[in-house]
PDB file of C-alpha atoms in Angstrom:
ATOM      1  CA  ARG A  27     124.628   8.960 -78.130  1.00 70.00           C
ATOM      2  CA  LYS A  28     120.963   9.055 -76.770  1.00 80.00           C
ATOM      3  CA  GLU A  29     120.797   8.360 -72.584  1.00 88.00           C
ATOM      4  CA  VAL A  30     118.448   5.773 -73.025  1.00 92.00           C
ATOM      5  CA  GLU A  31     118.077   3.127 -75.877  1.00 92.00           C
ATOM      6  CA  GLN A  32     115.145   1.060 -76.672  1.00 93.00           C
ATOM      7  CA  ASP A  33     114.767  -1.480 -79.710  1.00 87.00           C
ATOM      8  CA  PRO A  34     111.672   0.250 -81.423  1.00 85.00           C
ATOM      9  CA  GLY A  35     110.504  -3.075 -82.470  1.00 85.00           C
ATOM     10  CA  PRO A  36     107.835  -3.502 -83.616  1.00 90.00           C
ATOM     11  CA  PHE A  37     106.898  -6.176 -81.938  1.00 93.00           C
ATOM     12  CA  ASN A  38     104.143  -8.443 -83.364  1.00 96.00           C
ATOM     13  CA  VAL A  39     103.025 -11.402 -81.218  1.00 97.00           C
ATOM     14  CA  PRO A  40      99.847 -13.799 -80.477  1.00 97.00           C
ATOM     15  CA  GLU A  41      97.753 -13.764 -77.825  1.00 98.00           C
ATOM     16  CA  GLY A  42      99.173 -15.631 -75.091  1.00 98.00           C
ATOM     17  CA  ALA A  43     103.108 -15.132 -75.777  1.00 97.00           C
ATOM     18  CA  THR A  44     105.612 -14.004 -73.644  1.00 97.00           C
ATOM     19  CA  VAL A  45     107.421 -10.800 -74.926  1.00 96.00           C
ATOM     20  CA  ALA A  46     110.308  -9.177 -73.252  1.00 95.00           C
ATOM     21  CA  PHE A  47     111.782  -5.741 -74.106  1.00 93.00           C
ATOM     22  CA  ASN A  48     115.344  -4.562 -73.152  1.00 93.00           C
ATOM     23  CA  CYS A  49     116.662  -0.863 -72.535  1.00 94.00           C
ATOM     24  CA  THR A  50     120.025   0.515 -71.929  1.00 95.00           C
ATOM     25  CA  TYR A  51     121.122   3.652 -70.279  1.00 94.00           C
ATOM     26  CA  SER A  52     124.588   5.533 -70.860  1.00 92.00           C
ATOM     27  CA  ASN A  53     124.547   7.423 -67.279  1.00 86.00           C
ATOM     28  CA  SER A  54     125.785   5.151 -64.629  1.00 84.00           C
ATOM     29  CA  ALA A  55     124.392   7.950 -62.077  1.00 83.00           C
ATOM     30  CA  SER A  56     120.735   7.108 -62.835  1.00 86.00           C
ATOM     31  CA  GLN A  57     119.118   6.104 -59.264  1.00 83.00           C
ATOM     32  CA  SER A  58     115.968   5.532 -60.685  1.00 89.00           C
ATOM     33  CA  PHE A  59     114.100   3.941 -63.473  1.00 93.00           C
ATOM     34  CA  PHE A  60     110.308   3.403 -64.744  1.00 94.00           C
ATOM     35  CA  TRP A  61     108.526   1.779 -67.720  1.00 96.00           C
ATOM     36  CA  TYR A  62     105.571   3.720 -69.033  1.00 97.00           C
ATOM     37  CA  ARG A  63     102.824   2.796 -71.561  1.00 97.00           C
ATOM     38  CA  GLN A  64     101.817   5.154 -74.444  1.00 96.00           C
ATOM     39  CA  ASP A  65      98.487   4.226 -76.319  1.00 96.00           C
ATOM     40  CA  CYS A  66      98.150   5.495 -79.442  1.00 92.00           C
ATOM     41  CA  ARG A  67      97.146   9.327 -79.535  1.00 90.00           C
ATOM     42  CA  LYS A  68      97.572   9.332 -75.657  1.00 94.00           C
ATOM     43  CA  GLU A  69      99.694  10.546 -73.388  1.00 96.00           C
ATOM     44  CA  PRO A  70     102.495   8.078 -71.649  1.00 96.00           C
ATOM     45  CA  LYS A  71     100.912   6.672 -68.499  1.00 96.00           C
ATOM     46  CA  LEU A  72     103.275   5.026 -65.395  1.00 95.00           C
ATOM     47  CA  LEU A  73     103.219   1.105 -66.255  1.00 96.00           C
ATOM     48  CA  MET A  74     105.964   0.544 -63.527  1.00 94.00           C
ATOM     49  CA  SER A  75     108.815   1.148 -61.208  1.00 91.00           C
ATOM     50  CA  VAL A  76     111.767  -0.414 -61.840  1.00 92.00           C
ATOM     51  CA  TYR A  77     113.910  -2.373 -58.879  1.00 81.00           C
ATOM     52  CA  SER A  78     117.447  -3.479 -58.138  1.00 81.00           C
ATOM     53  CA  SER A  79     115.682  -6.526 -56.678  1.00 83.00           C
ATOM     54  CA  GLY A  80     113.060  -6.769 -59.802  1.00 85.00           C
ATOM     55  CA  ASN A  81     109.622  -6.185 -59.394  1.00 91.00           C
ATOM     56  CA  GLU A  82     106.410  -7.896 -60.500  1.00 94.00           C
ATOM     57  CA  ASP A  83     102.839  -7.023 -60.899  1.00 94.00           C
ATOM     58  CA  GLY A  84     100.778  -9.552 -62.092  1.00 96.00           C
ATOM     59  CA  ARG A  85     101.670 -10.551 -65.399  1.00 97.00           C
ATOM     60  CA  PHE A  86     104.732  -7.622 -65.805  1.00 97.00           C
ATOM     61  CA  THR A  87     108.203  -8.304 -64.539  1.00 96.00           C
ATOM     62  CA  ALA A  88     110.958  -5.620 -64.544  1.00 96.00           C
ATOM     63  CA  GLN A  89     114.508  -6.327 -64.026  1.00 94.00           C
ATOM     64  CA  LEU A  90     117.088  -3.479 -63.231  1.00 94.00           C
ATOM     65  CA  ASN A  91     121.173  -4.511 -64.039  1.00 92.00           C
ATOM     66  CA  ARG A  92     123.062  -1.737 -62.926  1.00 91.00           C
ATOM     67  CA  ALA A  93     126.669  -3.891 -64.159  1.00 91.00           C
ATOM     68  CA  SER A  94     125.273  -3.672 -67.403  1.00 92.00           C
ATOM     69  CA  GLN A  95     123.466  -0.687 -67.443  1.00 93.00           C
ATOM     70  CA  TYR A  96     120.165  -2.391 -68.763  1.00 92.00           C
ATOM     71  CA  ILE A  97     116.348  -2.289 -67.690  1.00 95.00           C
ATOM     72  CA  SER A  98     114.095  -5.155 -69.119  1.00 95.00           C
ATOM     73  CA  LEU A  99     109.893  -5.350 -69.304  1.00 96.00           C
ATOM     74  CA  LEU A 100     108.877  -8.958 -69.215  1.00 97.00           C
ATOM     75  CA  ILE A 101     105.406  -9.636 -69.784  1.00 97.00           C
ATOM     76  CA  ARG A 102     103.537 -13.091 -69.996  1.00 98.00           C
ATOM     77  CA  ASP A 103     100.496 -14.546 -71.255  1.00 98.00           C
ATOM     78  CA  SER A 104      99.903 -11.186 -73.147  1.00 98.00           C
ATOM     79  CA  LYS A 105      96.775  -9.959 -73.630  1.00 98.00           C
ATOM     80  CA  LEU A 106      95.477  -7.658 -76.978  1.00 98.00           C
ATOM     81  CA  SER A 107      94.985  -4.879 -74.651  1.00 97.00           C
ATOM     82  CA  ASP A 108      98.422  -4.898 -74.058  1.00 98.00           C
ATOM     83  CA  SER A 109      98.830  -3.485 -77.505  1.00 98.00           C
ATOM     84  CA  ALA A 110     100.751  -0.185 -76.857  1.00 97.00           C
ATOM     85  CA  THR A 111     104.273   1.736 -77.049  1.00 96.00           C
ATOM     86  CA  TYR A 112     106.455   0.738 -74.294  1.00 97.00           C
ATOM     87  CA  LEU A 113     108.948   3.631 -72.662  1.00 96.00           C
ATOM     88  CA  CYS A 114     111.790   2.872 -70.231  1.00 95.00           C
ATOM     89  CA  VAL A 115     112.910   5.949 -68.384  1.00 94.00           C
ATOM     90  CA  ALA A 116     116.320   6.691 -66.672  1.00 92.00           C
ATOM     91  CA  VAL A 117     115.690   9.740 -64.101  1.00 88.00           C
ATOM     92  CA  GLY A 118     118.621  11.860 -64.505  1.00 82.00           C
ATOM     93  CA  ALA A 119     119.297  15.235 -62.624  1.00 77.00           C
ATOM     94  CA  ASN A 120     117.082  17.633 -64.274  1.00 73.00           C
ATOM     95  CA  ASN A 121     115.310  15.218 -66.588  1.00 81.00           C
ATOM     96  CA  LEU A 122     113.319  12.397 -66.970  1.00 87.00           C
ATOM     97  CA  PHE A 123     115.295  10.558 -69.962  1.00 89.00           C
ATOM     98  CA  PHE A 124     112.538   8.506 -72.366  1.00 91.00           C
ATOM     99  CA  GLY A 125     113.483   5.824 -74.897  1.00 92.00           C
ATOM    100  CA  THR A 126     111.886   6.546 -78.122  1.00 91.00           C
ATOM    101  CA  GLY A 127     109.730   3.339 -77.178  1.00 93.00           C
ATOM    102  CA  THR A 128     109.021  -0.101 -78.346  1.00 94.00           C
ATOM    103  CA  ARG A 129     105.950  -0.733 -80.156  1.00 94.00           C
ATOM    104  CA  LEU A 130     103.983  -4.114 -79.227  1.00 96.00           C
ATOM    105  CA  THR A 131     100.967  -5.246 -81.155  1.00 97.00           C
ATOM    106  CA  VAL A 132      99.544  -8.652 -80.280  1.00 98.00           C
ATOM    107  CA  ILE A 133      97.623 -10.286 -82.596  1.00 97.00           C
ATOM    108  CA  PRO A 134      94.507 -12.358 -81.745  1.00 95.00           C
TER     109      PRO A 134
ATOM    110  CA  GLY B   4      93.222  15.123 -56.530  1.00 54.00           C
ATOM    111  CA  ALA B   5      92.890  15.934 -59.997  1.00 81.00           C
ATOM    112  CA  GLY B   6      95.454  15.092 -62.211  1.00 93.00           C
ATOM    113  CA  VAL B   7      97.548  17.004 -64.570  1.00 97.00           C
ATOM    114  CA  SER B   8      95.961  19.742 -66.612  1.00 97.00           C
ATOM    115  CA  GLN B   9      96.759  20.968 -69.791  1.00 98.00           C
ATOM    116  CA  SER B  10      94.852  23.698 -72.007  1.00 97.00           C
ATOM    117  CA  PRO B  11      93.683  24.098 -74.619  1.00 98.00           C
ATOM    118  CA  SER B  12      93.920  20.435 -76.117  1.00 97.00           C
ATOM    119  CA  ASN B  13      93.948  21.380 -79.120  1.00 97.00           C
ATOM    120  CA  LYS B  14      95.684  24.788 -80.796  1.00 98.00           C
ATOM    121  CA  VAL B  15      95.454  25.396 -84.756  1.00 98.00           C
ATOM    122  CA  THR B  16      97.033  29.009 -84.894  1.00 98.00           C
ATOM    123  CA  GLU B  17      98.901  30.614 -87.767  1.00 97.00           C
ATOM    124  CA  LYS B  18     102.621  30.292 -89.087  1.00 98.00           C
ATOM    125  CA  GLY B  19     104.042  33.367 -87.531  1.00 98.00           C
ATOM    126  CA  LYS B  20     101.638  33.869 -84.305  1.00 98.00           C
ATOM    127  CA  ASP B  21     102.447  33.785 -80.815  1.00 98.00           C
ATOM    128  CA  VAL B  22     101.190  31.052 -78.639  1.00 98.00           C
ATOM    129  CA  GLU B  23     100.735  29.708 -74.894  1.00 98.00           C
ATOM    130  CA  LEU B  24     100.123  26.937 -73.299  1.00 98.00           C
ATOM    131  CA  ARG B  25      99.239  25.767 -70.083  1.00 98.00           C
ATOM    132  CA  CYS B  26      99.861  23.354 -67.598  1.00 98.00           C
ATOM    133  CA  ASP B  27      98.271  22.921 -64.079  1.00 96.00           C
ATOM    134  CA  PRO B  28     100.660  20.044 -62.169  1.00 95.00           C
ATOM    135  CA  ILE B  29      99.221  17.785 -59.648  1.00 94.00           C
ATOM    136  CA  SER B  30      98.725  19.654 -55.731  1.00 91.00           C
ATOM    137  CA  GLY B  31     101.523  19.371 -54.151  1.00 89.00           C
ATOM    138  CA  HIS B  32     104.167  18.298 -56.923  1.00 92.00           C
ATOM    139  CA  THR B  33     107.533  20.110 -57.279  1.00 90.00           C
ATOM    140  CA  ALA B  34     108.955  19.063 -59.984  1.00 92.00           C
ATOM    141  CA  LEU B  35     107.556  20.271 -63.633  1.00 94.00           C
ATOM    142  CA  TYR B  36     108.602  19.269 -66.941  1.00 94.00           C
ATOM    143  CA  TRP B  37     107.638  20.314 -70.560  1.00 97.00           C
ATOM    144  CA  TYR B  38     108.027  17.749 -73.438  1.00 96.00           C
ATOM    145  CA  ARG B  39     107.215  17.660 -76.981  1.00 96.00           C
ATOM    146  CA  GLN B  40     106.591  14.677 -79.072  1.00 95.00           C
ATOM    147  CA  SER B  41     105.991  14.928 -83.067  1.00 93.00           C
ATOM    148  CA  LEU B  42     104.013  11.893 -84.783  1.00 87.00           C
ATOM    149  CA  GLY B  43     105.502   8.456 -84.342  1.00 82.00           C
ATOM    150  CA  GLN B  44     108.849  10.193 -82.602  1.00 86.00           C
ATOM    151  CA  GLY B  45     109.896   9.790 -79.154  1.00 88.00           C
ATOM    152  CA  LEU B  46     109.827  12.446 -76.396  1.00 92.00           C
ATOM    153  CA  GLU B  47     111.839  15.375 -76.692  1.00 93.00           C
ATOM    154  CA  PHE B  48     112.847  17.111 -73.569  1.00 92.00           C
ATOM    155  CA  LEU B  49     112.081  21.185 -73.197  1.00 96.00           C
ATOM    156  CA  ILE B  50     112.383  22.334 -69.788  1.00 95.00           C
ATOM    157  CA  TYR B  51     112.412  21.499 -66.159  1.00 92.00           C
ATOM    158  CA  PHE B  52     111.207  23.098 -63.558  1.00 93.00           C
ATOM    159  CA  GLN B  53     112.113  22.363 -59.515  1.00 90.00           C
ATOM    160  CA  GLY B  54     110.324  24.155 -56.933  1.00 85.00           C
ATOM    161  CA  ASN B  55     112.155  27.839 -56.931  1.00 83.00           C
ATOM    162  CA  SER B  56     115.333  27.032 -58.357  1.00 87.00           C
ATOM    163  CA  ALA B  57     116.380  28.123 -61.186  1.00 89.00           C
ATOM    164  CA  PRO B  58     114.466  25.863 -64.566  1.00 91.00           C
ATOM    165  CA  ASP B  59     116.909  23.536 -66.470  1.00 91.00           C
ATOM    166  CA  LYS B  60     115.941  25.130 -70.101  1.00 93.00           C
ATOM    167  CA  SER B  61     118.865  23.024 -71.771  1.00 92.00           C
ATOM    168  CA  GLY B  62     115.932  21.219 -74.047  1.00 93.00           C
ATOM    169  CA  LEU B  63     114.388  24.417 -75.820  1.00 96.00           C
ATOM    170  CA  PRO B  64     115.125  24.363 -79.380  1.00 95.00           C
ATOM    171  CA  SER B  65     115.215  28.031 -80.339  1.00 95.00           C
ATOM    172  CA  ASP B  66     115.056  31.186 -77.997  1.00 96.00           C
ATOM    173  CA  ARG B  67     111.420  31.474 -79.696  1.00 98.00           C
ATOM    174  CA  PHE B  68     110.509  29.203 -76.686  1.00 98.00           C
ATOM    175  CA  SER B  69     110.568  30.055 -73.603  1.00 97.00           C
ATOM    176  CA  ALA B  70     108.313  29.174 -69.982  1.00 97.00           C
ATOM    177  CA  GLU B  71     107.781  30.136 -66.887  1.00 95.00           C
ATOM    178  CA  ARG B  72     106.061  28.792 -63.786  1.00 95.00           C
ATOM    179  CA  THR B  73     104.530  31.319 -61.127  1.00 84.00           C
ATOM    180  CA  GLY B  74     104.137  30.524 -57.792  1.00 81.00           C
ATOM    181  CA  GLY B  75     105.730  27.004 -58.051  1.00 77.00           C
ATOM    182  CA  SER B  76     102.230  26.188 -59.785  1.00 90.00           C
ATOM    183  CA  VAL B  77     101.155  26.813 -63.007  1.00 95.00           C
ATOM    184  CA  SER B  78     103.705  27.152 -65.979  1.00 97.00           C
ATOM    185  CA  THR B  79     102.989  28.124 -69.325  1.00 97.00           C
ATOM    186  CA  LEU B  80     104.815  27.461 -72.230  1.00 98.00           C
ATOM    187  CA  THR B  81     105.124  30.187 -75.008  1.00 98.00           C
ATOM    188  CA  ILE B  82     106.328  30.058 -78.468  1.00 98.00           C
ATOM    189  CA  GLN B  83     106.531  33.121 -80.353  1.00 98.00           C
ATOM    190  CA  ARG B  84     106.218  33.494 -84.138  1.00 98.00           C
ATOM    191  CA  THR B  85     105.279  29.909 -84.480  1.00 98.00           C
ATOM    192  CA  GLN B  86     106.436  27.965 -87.809  1.00 97.00           C
ATOM    193  CA  GLN B  87     105.427  25.036 -89.110  1.00 96.00           C
ATOM    194  CA  GLU B  88     108.108  22.650 -87.643  1.00 96.00           C
ATOM    195  CA  ASP B  89     106.597  23.493 -84.485  1.00 97.00           C
ATOM    196  CA  SER B  90     103.620  21.312 -85.132  1.00 97.00           C
ATOM    197  CA  ALA B  91     103.489  18.565 -82.448  1.00 97.00           C
ATOM    198  CA  VAL B  92     101.910  17.364 -79.270  1.00 97.00           C
ATOM    199  CA  TYR B  93     103.356  19.582 -76.223  1.00 98.00           C
ATOM    200  CA  LEU B  94     103.177  17.082 -73.171  1.00 97.00           C
ATOM    201  CA  CYS B  95     103.797  18.439 -69.423  1.00 97.00           C
ATOM    202  CA  ALA B  96     104.374  16.336 -66.448  1.00 96.00           C
ATOM    203  CA  SER B  97     104.600  16.445 -62.703  1.00 94.00           C
ATOM    204  CA  SER B  98     106.196  14.848 -59.737  1.00 91.00           C
ATOM    205  CA  LEU B  99     106.312  15.299 -56.277  1.00 87.00           C
ATOM    206  CA  ARG B 100     110.214  15.691 -56.197  1.00 74.00           C
ATOM    207  CA  ARG B 101     113.137  15.588 -58.111  1.00 65.00           C
ATOM    208  CA  GLY B 102     114.817  12.188 -58.466  1.00 61.00           C
ATOM    209  CA  ASN B 103     112.940   8.874 -57.712  1.00 61.00           C
ATOM    210  CA  THR B 104     109.226   9.469 -57.650  1.00 78.00           C
ATOM    211  CA  GLU B 105     107.285   8.906 -60.885  1.00 87.00           C
ATOM    212  CA  ALA B 106     106.411  11.478 -62.823  1.00 92.00           C
ATOM    213  CA  PHE B 107     102.345  11.703 -64.157  1.00 94.00           C
ATOM    214  CA  PHE B 108     101.415  13.565 -67.571  1.00 96.00           C
ATOM    215  CA  GLY B 109      98.874  15.436 -68.664  1.00 97.00           C
ATOM    216  CA  GLN B 110      96.815  15.080 -71.644  1.00 97.00           C
ATOM    217  CA  GLY B 111      98.942  17.361 -73.965  1.00 97.00           C
ATOM    218  CA  THR B 112      98.360  19.693 -76.394  1.00 98.00           C
ATOM    219  CA  ARG B 113      98.034  19.199 -80.024  1.00 97.00           C
ATOM    220  CA  LEU B 114      99.514  22.015 -81.274  1.00 98.00           C
ATOM    221  CA  THR B 115      99.142  22.599 -85.784  1.00 98.00           C
ATOM    222  CA  VAL B 116     100.847  25.662 -86.843  1.00 98.00           C
ATOM    223  CA  VAL B 117      99.116  25.816 -91.012  1.00 97.00           C
TER     224      VAL B 117
END
C-alpha cells in the first residue's frame, strides 16, 4: 500500500468552478502535511501547509482530518492559471511521502 | 538567498557511462532529499540526508546508485553504468530541518540515457 494515495484525475473544470481534491495517508504518525503544485516539466513548488484547524490562502483552503487520515484542498473560483498537477505530501521520519498527483485543467 | 541549485540542467549520456548530478541546497538547510520522476509519473524517493546523521538510502533502486553530501552542504548523486531505464528527471530538495518544515525543490536534472 502506498503511503499517500491520490485520485490522479484528470479533473477538467470550467473557469470559475470550485474543485476539491482529497488525499489519504497511511502513517498515523505523520505530523506535517503540505500541498505542492507542479506545472508541466517543472519542479514541484510549495502551495500551502495543511494544519489541523484548516487554513485558507485566498481562493485555496486546505484541511486535515486526522481521524480519517485524509487531507483536502479546495480551490474556489478556478482560474486558467490553476491548471497544474497538485501533489499532497505527508512528512515521515526520513522522507516526504508524495502522492502521485491530481491533474487539474481549467477550461475557458 | 538563492534557492536550491542543481547541475547540470540536462545531461545526455551513453548507456554504460557513469554520471554525477550535483545539488546545492539552500544555505542553512540541514535536510536534503533526492527524488526522481519519470515522464508522467510521481516522485520516487531515492535518498535522504539529515545533518551529520547516516543517510537513509532505502530508496536507491540498485547498487549502481550512490550519493554523498560533503560538509553537510553540497550533495552529489552518482549513477554508475547507466541504463536506459535510468532516464528521468532527478530532483533535489532541501528543508530547514527534518520534520515539520516545508521542502524546496531545485529545477532538476533531466537525464537521458541513449
